[in-house]
Structures are given as C-alpha cells and as structure tokens.
Short mmCIF file of C-alpha atoms and ligand atoms in Angstrom, two decimals:
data_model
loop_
_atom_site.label_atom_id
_atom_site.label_comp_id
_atom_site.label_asym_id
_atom_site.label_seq_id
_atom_site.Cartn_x
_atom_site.Cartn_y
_atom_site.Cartn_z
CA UNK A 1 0.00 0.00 0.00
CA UNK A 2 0.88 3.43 -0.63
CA UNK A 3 2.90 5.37 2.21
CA UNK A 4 0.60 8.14 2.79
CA UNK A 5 -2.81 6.15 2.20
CA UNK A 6 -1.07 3.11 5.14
CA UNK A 7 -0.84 6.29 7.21
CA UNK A 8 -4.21 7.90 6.93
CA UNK A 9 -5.83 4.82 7.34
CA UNK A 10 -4.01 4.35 10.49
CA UNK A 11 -4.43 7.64 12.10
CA UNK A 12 -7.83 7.10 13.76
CA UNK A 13 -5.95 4.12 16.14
CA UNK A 14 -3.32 6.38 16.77
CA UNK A 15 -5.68 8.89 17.76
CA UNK A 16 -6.99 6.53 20.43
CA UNK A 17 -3.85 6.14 21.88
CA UNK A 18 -3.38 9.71 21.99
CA UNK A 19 -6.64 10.06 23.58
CA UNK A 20 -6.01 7.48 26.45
CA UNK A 21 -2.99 9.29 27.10
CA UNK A 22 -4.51 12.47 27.30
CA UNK A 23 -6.97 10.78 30.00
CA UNK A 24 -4.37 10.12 32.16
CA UNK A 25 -1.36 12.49 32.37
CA UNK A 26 1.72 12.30 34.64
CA UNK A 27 3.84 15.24 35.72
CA UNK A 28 7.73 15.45 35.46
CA UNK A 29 10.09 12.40 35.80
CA UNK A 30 6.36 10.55 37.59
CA UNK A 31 5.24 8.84 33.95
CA UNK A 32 5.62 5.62 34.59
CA UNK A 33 2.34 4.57 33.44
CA UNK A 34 2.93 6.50 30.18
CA UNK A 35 6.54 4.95 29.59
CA UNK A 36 4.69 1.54 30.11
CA UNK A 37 2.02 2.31 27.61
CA UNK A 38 5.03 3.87 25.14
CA UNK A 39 7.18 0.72 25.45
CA UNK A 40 4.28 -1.65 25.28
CA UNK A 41 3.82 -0.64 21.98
CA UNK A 42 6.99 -0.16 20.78
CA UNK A 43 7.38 -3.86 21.65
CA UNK A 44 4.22 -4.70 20.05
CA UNK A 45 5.37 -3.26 17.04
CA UNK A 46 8.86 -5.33 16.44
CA UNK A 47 11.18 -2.96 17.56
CA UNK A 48 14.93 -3.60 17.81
CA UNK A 49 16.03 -2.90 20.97
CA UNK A 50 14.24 -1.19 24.07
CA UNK A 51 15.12 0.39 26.95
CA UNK A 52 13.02 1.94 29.54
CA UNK A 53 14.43 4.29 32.69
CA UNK A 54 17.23 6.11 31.04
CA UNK A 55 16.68 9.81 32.16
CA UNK A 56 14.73 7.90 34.79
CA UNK A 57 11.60 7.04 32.92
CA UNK A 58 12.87 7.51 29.70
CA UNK A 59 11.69 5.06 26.45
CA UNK A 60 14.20 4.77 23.75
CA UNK A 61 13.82 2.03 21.17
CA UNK A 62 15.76 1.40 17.82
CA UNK A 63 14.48 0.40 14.75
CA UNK A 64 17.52 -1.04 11.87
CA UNK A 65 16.81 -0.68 8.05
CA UNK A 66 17.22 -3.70 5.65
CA UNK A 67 19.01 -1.29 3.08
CA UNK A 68 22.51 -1.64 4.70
CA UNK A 69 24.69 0.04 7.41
CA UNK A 70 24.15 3.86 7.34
CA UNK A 71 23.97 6.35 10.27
CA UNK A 72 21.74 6.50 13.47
CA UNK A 73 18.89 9.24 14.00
CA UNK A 74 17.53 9.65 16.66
CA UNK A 75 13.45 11.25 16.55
CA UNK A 76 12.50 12.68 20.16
CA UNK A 77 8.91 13.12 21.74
CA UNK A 78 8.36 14.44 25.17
CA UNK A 79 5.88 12.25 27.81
CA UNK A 80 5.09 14.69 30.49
CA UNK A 81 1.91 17.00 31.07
CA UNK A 82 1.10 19.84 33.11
CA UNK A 83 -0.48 20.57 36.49
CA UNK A 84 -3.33 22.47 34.78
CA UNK A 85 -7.63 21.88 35.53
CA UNK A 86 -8.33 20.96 32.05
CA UNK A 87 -11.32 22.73 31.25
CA UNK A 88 -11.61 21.68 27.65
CA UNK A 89 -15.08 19.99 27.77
CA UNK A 90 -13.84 17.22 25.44
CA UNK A 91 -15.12 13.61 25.95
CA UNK A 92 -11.50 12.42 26.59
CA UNK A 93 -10.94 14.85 29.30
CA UNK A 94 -7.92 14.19 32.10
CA UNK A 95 -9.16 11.66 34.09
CA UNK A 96 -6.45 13.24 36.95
CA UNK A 97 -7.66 16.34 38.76
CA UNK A 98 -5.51 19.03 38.71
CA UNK A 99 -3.00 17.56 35.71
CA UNK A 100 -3.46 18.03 31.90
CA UNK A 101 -1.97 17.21 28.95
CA UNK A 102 -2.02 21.00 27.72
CA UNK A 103 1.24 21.32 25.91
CA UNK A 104 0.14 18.58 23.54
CA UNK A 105 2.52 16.09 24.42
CA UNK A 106 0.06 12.76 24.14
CA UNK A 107 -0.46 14.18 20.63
CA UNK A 108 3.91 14.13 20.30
CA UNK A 109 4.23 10.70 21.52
CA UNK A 110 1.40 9.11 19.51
CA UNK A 111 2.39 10.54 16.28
CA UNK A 112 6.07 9.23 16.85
CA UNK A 113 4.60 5.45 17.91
CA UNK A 114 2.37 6.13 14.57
CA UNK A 115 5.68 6.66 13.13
CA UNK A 116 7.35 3.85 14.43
CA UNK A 117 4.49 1.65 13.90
CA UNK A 118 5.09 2.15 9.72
CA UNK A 119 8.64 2.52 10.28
CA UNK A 120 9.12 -0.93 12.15
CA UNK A 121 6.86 -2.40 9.59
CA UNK A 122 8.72 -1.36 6.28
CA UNK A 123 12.00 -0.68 6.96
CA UNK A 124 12.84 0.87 4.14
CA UNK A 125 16.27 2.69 4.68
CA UNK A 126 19.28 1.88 5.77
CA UNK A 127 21.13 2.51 9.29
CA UNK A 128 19.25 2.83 12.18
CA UNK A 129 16.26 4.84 13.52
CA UNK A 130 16.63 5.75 17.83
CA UNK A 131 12.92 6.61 18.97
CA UNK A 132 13.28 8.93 22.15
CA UNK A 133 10.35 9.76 24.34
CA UNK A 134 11.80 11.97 27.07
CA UNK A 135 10.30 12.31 30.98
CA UNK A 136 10.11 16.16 32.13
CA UNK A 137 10.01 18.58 29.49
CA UNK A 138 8.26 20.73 31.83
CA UNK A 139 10.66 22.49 34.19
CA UNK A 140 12.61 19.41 34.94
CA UNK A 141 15.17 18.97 31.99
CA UNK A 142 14.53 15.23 31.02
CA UNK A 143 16.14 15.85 28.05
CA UNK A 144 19.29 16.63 29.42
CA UNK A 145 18.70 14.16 31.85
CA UNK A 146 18.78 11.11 29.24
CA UNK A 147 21.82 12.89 27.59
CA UNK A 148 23.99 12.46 31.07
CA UNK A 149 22.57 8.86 31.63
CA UNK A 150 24.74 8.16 28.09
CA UNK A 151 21.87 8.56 25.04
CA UNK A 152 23.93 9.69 22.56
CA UNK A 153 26.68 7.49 23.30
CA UNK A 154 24.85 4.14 24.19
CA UNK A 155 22.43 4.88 20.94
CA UNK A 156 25.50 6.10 18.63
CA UNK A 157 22.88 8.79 17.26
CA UNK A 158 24.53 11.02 15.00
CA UNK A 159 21.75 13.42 14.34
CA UNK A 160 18.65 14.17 16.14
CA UNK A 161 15.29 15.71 15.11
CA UNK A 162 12.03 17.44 17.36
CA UNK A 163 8.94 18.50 16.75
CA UNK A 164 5.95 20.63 18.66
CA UNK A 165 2.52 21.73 17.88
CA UNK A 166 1.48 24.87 17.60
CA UNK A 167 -1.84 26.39 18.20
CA UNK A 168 -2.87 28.61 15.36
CA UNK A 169 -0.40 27.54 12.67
CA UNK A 170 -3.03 25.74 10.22
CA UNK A 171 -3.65 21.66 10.42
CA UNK A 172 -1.20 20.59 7.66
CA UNK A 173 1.09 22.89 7.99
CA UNK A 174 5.08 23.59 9.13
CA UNK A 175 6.98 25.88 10.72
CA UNK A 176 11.01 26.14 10.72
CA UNK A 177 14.21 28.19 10.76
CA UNK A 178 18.00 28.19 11.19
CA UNK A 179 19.63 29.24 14.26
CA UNK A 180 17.63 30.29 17.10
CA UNK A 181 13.82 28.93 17.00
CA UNK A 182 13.30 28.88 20.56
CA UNK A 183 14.81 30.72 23.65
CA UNK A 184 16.65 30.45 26.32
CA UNK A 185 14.26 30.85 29.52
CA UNK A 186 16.26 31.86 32.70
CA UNK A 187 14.60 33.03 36.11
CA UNK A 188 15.46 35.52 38.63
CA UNK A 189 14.66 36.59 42.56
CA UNK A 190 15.71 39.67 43.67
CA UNK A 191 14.87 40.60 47.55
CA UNK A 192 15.01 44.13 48.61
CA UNK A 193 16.63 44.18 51.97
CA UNK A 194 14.93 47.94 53.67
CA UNK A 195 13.79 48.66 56.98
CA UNK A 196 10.33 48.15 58.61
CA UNK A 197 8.56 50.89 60.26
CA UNK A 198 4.91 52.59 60.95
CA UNK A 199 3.37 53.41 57.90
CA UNK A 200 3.24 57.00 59.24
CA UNK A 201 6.47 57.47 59.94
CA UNK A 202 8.19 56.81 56.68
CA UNK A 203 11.61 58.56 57.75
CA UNK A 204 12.18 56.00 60.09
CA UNK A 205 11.68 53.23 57.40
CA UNK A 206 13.86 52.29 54.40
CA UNK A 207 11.28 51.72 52.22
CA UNK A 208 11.71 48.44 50.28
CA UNK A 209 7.82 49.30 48.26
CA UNK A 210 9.77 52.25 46.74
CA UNK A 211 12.68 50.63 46.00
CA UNK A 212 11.30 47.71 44.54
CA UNK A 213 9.25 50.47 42.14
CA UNK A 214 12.32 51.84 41.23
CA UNK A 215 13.95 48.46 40.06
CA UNK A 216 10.72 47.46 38.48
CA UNK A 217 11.08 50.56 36.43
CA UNK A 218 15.18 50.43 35.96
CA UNK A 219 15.38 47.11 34.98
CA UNK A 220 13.02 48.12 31.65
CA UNK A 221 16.01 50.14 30.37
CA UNK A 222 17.81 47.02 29.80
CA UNK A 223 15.64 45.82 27.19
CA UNK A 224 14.99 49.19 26.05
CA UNK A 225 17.81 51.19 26.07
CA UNK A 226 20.60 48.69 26.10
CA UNK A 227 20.36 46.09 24.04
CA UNK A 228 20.45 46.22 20.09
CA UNK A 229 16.15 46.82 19.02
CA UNK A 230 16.75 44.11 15.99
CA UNK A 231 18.16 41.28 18.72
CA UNK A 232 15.28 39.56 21.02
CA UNK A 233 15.47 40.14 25.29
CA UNK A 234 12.89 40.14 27.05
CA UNK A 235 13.01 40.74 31.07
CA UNK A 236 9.77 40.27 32.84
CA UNK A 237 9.08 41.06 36.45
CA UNK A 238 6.50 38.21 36.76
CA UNK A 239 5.71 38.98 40.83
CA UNK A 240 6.18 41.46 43.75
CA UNK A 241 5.73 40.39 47.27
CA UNK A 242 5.57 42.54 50.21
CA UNK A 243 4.02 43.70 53.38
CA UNK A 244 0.17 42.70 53.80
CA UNK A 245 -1.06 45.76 56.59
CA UNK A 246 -2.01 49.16 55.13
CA UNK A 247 -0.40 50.99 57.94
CA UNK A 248 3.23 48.65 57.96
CA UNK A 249 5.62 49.56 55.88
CA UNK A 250 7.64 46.35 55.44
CA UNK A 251 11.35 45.16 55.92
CA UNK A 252 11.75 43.28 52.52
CA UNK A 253 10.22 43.06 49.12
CA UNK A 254 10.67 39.65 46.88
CA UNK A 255 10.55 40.48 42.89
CA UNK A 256 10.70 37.80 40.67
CA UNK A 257 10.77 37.38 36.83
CA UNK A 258 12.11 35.56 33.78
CA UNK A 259 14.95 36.73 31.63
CA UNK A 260 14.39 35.55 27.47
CA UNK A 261 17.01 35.63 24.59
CA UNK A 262 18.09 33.86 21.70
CA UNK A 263 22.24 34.40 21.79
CA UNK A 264 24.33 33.50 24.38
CA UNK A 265 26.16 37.09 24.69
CA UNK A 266 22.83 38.70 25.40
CA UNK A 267 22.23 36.29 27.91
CA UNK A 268 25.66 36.78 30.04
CA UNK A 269 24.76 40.67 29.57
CA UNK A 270 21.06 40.65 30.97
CA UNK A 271 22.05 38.63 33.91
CA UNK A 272 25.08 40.98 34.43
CA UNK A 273 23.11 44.04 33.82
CA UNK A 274 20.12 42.97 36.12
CA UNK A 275 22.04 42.66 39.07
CA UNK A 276 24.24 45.68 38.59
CA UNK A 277 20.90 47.53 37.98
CA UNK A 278 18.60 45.84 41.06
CA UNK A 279 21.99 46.69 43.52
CA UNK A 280 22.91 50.19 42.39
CA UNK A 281 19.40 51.46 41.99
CA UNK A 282 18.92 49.69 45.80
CA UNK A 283 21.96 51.10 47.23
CA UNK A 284 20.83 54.66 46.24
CA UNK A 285 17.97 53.92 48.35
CA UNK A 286 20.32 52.99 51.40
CA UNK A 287 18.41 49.69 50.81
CA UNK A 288 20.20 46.21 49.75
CA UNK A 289 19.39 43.94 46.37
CA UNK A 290 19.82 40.38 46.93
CA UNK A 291 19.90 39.03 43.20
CA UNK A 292 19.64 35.13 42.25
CA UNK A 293 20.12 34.29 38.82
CA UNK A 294 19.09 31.08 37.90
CA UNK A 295 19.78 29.61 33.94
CA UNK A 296 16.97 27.32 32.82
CA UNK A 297 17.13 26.04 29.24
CA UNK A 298 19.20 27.31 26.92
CA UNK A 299 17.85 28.52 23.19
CA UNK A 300 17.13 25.51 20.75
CA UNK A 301 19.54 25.70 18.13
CA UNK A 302 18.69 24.63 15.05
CA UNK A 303 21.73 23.13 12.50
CA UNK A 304 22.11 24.75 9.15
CA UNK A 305 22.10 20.88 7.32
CA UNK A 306 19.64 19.32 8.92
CA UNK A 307 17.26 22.51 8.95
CA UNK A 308 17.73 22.15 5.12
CA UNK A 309 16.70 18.36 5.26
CA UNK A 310 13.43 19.07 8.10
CA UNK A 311 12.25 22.04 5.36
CA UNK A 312 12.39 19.65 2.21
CA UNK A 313 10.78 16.94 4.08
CA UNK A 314 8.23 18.99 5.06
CA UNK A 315 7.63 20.56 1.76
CA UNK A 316 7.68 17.20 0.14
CA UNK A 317 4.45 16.19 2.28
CA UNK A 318 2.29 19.48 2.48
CA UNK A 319 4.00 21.30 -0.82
CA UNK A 320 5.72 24.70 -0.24
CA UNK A 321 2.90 27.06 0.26
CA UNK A 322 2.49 25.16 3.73
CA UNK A 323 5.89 25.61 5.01
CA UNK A 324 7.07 28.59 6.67
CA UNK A 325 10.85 28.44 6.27
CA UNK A 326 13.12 31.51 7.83
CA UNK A 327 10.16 31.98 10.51
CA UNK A 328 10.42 34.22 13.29
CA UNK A 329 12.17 32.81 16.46
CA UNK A 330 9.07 32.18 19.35
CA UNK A 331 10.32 32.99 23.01
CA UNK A 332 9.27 30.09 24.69
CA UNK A 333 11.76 27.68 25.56
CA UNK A 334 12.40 23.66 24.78
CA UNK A 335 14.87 21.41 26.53
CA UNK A 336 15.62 19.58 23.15
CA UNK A 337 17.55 22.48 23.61
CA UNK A 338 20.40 20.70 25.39
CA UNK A 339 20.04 17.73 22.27
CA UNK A 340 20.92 20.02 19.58
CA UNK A 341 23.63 21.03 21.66
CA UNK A 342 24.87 17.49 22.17
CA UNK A 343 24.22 16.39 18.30
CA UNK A 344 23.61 18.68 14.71
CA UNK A 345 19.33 18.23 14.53
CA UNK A 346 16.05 20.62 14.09
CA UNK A 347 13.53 21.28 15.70
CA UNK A 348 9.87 21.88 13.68
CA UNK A 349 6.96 22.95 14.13
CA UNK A 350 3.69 21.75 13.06
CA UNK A 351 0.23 23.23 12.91
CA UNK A 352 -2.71 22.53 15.75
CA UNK A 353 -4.84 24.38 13.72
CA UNK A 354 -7.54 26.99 15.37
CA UNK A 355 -7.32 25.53 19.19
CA UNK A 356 -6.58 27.12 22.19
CA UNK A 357 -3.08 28.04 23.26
CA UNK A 358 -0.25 26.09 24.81
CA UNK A 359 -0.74 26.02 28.58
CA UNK A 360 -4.34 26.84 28.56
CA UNK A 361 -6.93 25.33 30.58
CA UNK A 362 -9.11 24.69 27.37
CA UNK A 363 -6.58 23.28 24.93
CA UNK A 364 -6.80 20.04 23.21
CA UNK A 365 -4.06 18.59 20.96
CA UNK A 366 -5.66 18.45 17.37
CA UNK A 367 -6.35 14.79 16.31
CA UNK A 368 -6.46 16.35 12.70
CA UNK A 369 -2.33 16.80 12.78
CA UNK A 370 -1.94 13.19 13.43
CA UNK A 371 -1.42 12.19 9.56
CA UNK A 372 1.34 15.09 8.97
CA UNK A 373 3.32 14.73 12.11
CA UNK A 374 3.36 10.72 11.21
CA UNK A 375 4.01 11.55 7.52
CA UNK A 376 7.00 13.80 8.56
CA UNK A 377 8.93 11.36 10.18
CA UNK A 378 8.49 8.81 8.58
CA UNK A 379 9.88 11.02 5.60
CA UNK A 380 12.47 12.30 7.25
CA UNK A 381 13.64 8.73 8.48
CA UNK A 382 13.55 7.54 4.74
CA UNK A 383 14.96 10.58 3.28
CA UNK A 384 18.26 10.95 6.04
CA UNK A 385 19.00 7.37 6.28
CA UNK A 386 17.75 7.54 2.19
CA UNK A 387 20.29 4.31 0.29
ZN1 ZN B 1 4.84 23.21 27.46
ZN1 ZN B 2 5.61 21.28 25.09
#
C-alpha cells in the first residue's frame, strides 16, 4: 500500500492512543504509566532494541533498516503533562484532577509510535532509527537528563530531530528556521533588603515598596535602552511580594521574573546588567538587592544541514505554500535544547490548527495533525537514512 494512504488509514488508532494518554497524564520524571504504555507498543510493534528508565523514565527504542549500514537518527517526543484543571469539555478529558496534557505532548508521543508503527513495519532505509520519548520537558530537563545517563553514546545517534505543535499555525502545515527557533528561559529573585517601620512614619523606614518600584522601572532600560532593538530580550518582572497591613511599611520586598534571549552574549549581559541595575538602583535607596540568577534552558539551536533536510521533508508532504521556512524565532523555551547542543538536529513545528493556546486550561491537541506529524517522520527517516 501506498505510504501516505497506510498512514491515513491508520491515524484514527493512533488517535486513540493519543486520547487514552490524554486521560491520564503524569507530571515530570512521575510517567511511569505512560513509559509503560510507550514501550508496550513499541514492543508490540517489532522494535529492535528497548530500553526503559534512562533519564529515569525515559523510552528509547531502535528500529535497523534492511538497506545496509548507514547512520543513526535519533526522533524525540516528550511524555510529560502539566499541572493544569483541564477545562476543555472534550469527551477524553484528564481523568487526573488538577494535571493536563495541555502542551500537547500525548499528541507528540502518539504521532512518533504512529511513526514507528510504519517505520518498524517497512524498513525501508538503511542505518538505524533511535525513537526517544523523554520524561520532564516541563521544568525538569529530562532531556538533558537522558543525555547524562549516556543517550547519545549508548544509541551512537549522530543526528537528532524534534517536533511541537502549535496552536494557530493551520492543520497541515510547518513551521522552521535556522539558528535560534526557541529561547533560552532563565529566572530571577531579587529581595530588597529595607527597613520596617509605621506606615506613618516613613523617615524611620527604608522603604523596600519604593525601591522595589524603582527596580521594576530600571530594569526596563535594559531591554529598552541597552540592548540592540533588531536582537530579542525580554526581562519580565513576573511577581512582587511585600508587606500585607495598610499601615506597615515592610522590611523586605521579593521580585521575581524571567529573563528571554536567543544568543548566548545577550544572555551573560542581561544577567550581568540585572544585578548591577537591582543593587545600584537599591543602594541609592540605602536599601540592599539580593539578586539570584538562575539559567533554565538554553535557546534551541537549530543546524544549518539538517534545517535544510526538516524544510524539504516537510515541503515534500504538504507542498511549499504550507511551510514557513526563515520563521520568526518564538520565546518560549524547549529542553531539546540541550540535544541540539549534544548532536547537529532541528527542531519543527507543526500546525494545531484553530485551538486554544499552549498552557491553557481549554486546549486540546488536534487529532487532525496526526497524519502530517506521522508523515514527517516517517519522511524524514527515509529521506536521512535515504540508500
Ligand atoms: Zn509546554
Ligand atoms: Zn511542550
């Protein structure tokens, strides 16, 4: 049978699986039910080799061609959901309160077990296909997690390739560029260290409300004033905690934020320039800036080759009008950042259609995708590992 009709005939049963998983999503490294269900099927379908609890719950499976010895890709998915209500009113709801798979990720994993389904099946290239299905996307750095516990290494993957959804971007269609698609996400505390007084008597006070105004207000002229306008930084205060009486004035205020950019030289200079800016403008005040920095992911990094190879595989399913190539970079962050680090890959995206946003109460992943996201890797696996 024809590639794309095996696929579209398939999608419906891999849009049951992605629909139990959706029912019952785990949080961070905790999805060990969901690695079960992933390696069950990876089993079922003939896969080579199969590993389960690298990264801690980590799947990873390979899959050889019958066209010879070639190299090893590796094709990542990410397992975890979020603790969100999901208020999406769909019949396959979360069936956990207070969790939800509203990133999308049951919609990831099923279209790579669709994937490897065909790809286990045919086996029509030559080398090796490594299936990845990471724990802890979320805040927790699974990614970079399997990479330490030896991926790369144990798998000998010489390339590696992600994908994610995106709400908006029209069913059927892709999303890509070179360099920087995705930032690096980085979070700050600062505490103002003042002095505590009657609200009536301000002069006895160092007055950490004011102060913590004043860096609020500073730390815009960063962004602003100091950066080139044509290079991405953002710096958001996300929170301000202080005093909870109208007539106290407080002894410390807690501000914290996150810190976004794409290049690694505005990075080191808006976490320099934030603390120099939170203690000077502090000091001033007679009052005292306590600044942690901490990094979080680094920006995903897509490789000029492989970048070229995602594109025309994409344009070779969906046709040209349906690709955005050279898109603009989206400030959210990824940790397949740390695999493109570790090995030359790309990172895609692909169309939810008109749904409701990432990390939204009300979002479902779109079922529609399903067919694409399969037909993309399965592409991409035949056309990089092509005899
Ligand atoms: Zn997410
Ligand atoms: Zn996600």
């Amino acid at each position: 049978m024809h590639m794309k009709n095996r696929i579209v005939d398939g999608q419906f049963e891999v849009a049951d699986w992605r629909r139990h998983l959706h029912q019952n999503p785990e949080l961070l490294y905790d999805v060990h039910n969901t690695a079960r269900f992933v390696a069950e099927k990876l089993s079922a379908f003939g896969c080579d080799m199969i590993e389960t609890g690298i990264g801690k719950t980590g799947v990873v499976a390979v899959i050889k061609g019958t066209l010879g010895d070639g190299p090893v890709v590796g094709l990542r998915a990410d397992m975890d959901a979020l603790p969100i209500v999901e208020s999406s009113g769909k019949p396959w709801t979360s069936k956990m309160i207070g969790r939800s798979h509203s990133c999308g990720h049951d919609g990831h994993m099923a279209m790579l077990l669709g994937a490897a389904r065909y790809l286990a099946e045919t086996r029509n290239f030559r080398g090796s296909v490594v299936l990845i299905f990471q724990p802890a996307e979320e805040g927790g750095a699974g990614a970079l997690a399997m990479i330490e516990d030896g991926l790369m290494e144990k798998f000998m993957i010489e390339q590696v390739y992600g994908m994610h959804n995106e709400p908006k971007l029209p069913i059927g269609h892709f999303a890509i560029r070179k360099g920087a698609i995705l930032a690096a996400a980085d979070t700050f505390k600062i505490t103002i260290q003042g002095r505590g007084s009657h609200a009536g008597l301000p002069h006895l006070s160092i007055d950490p409300v004011v102060v913590a105004s004043h860096v609020v207000v500073a730390l815009q002229s960063i962004v602003s004033r100091e950066t080139d306008p044509l290079q991405a930084v953002v710096i958001t205060i996300a929170s301000i905690n202080g005093g909870d009486a109208n007539n106290v004035i407080p002894s410390t205020v807690r501000l914290t934020g996150t810190v976004r950019t794409l290049r690694t030289d505005l990075r080191d200079f808006a976490e320099q320039r934030l603390g120099e800016v939170a203690r000077s403008i502090a000091n001033a005040h007679g009052a005292k800036a306590d600044v942690s920095y901490n990094r979080g992911y680094p920006a995903t990094v897509n490789h000029g080759n492989e970048t070229d190879l995602a594109a025309q595989v994409a344009t070779s399913i969906v046709g040209p009008a349906a690709v955005s190539i050279g898109v603009d970079p989206r400030m959210a962050a990824e940790d397949f950042s740390y695999m493109l680090e570790a090995r030359p890959g790309a990172f895609i995206i692909i169309g939810n259609g008109d749904t409701a946003g990432l990390h939204n109460s009300d979002y479902d992943f779109n079922d529609d995708a399903i067919p694409y996201g399969i037909s993309y890797w399965v592409a991409l696996a035949e056309t990089a590992l092509a005899a």
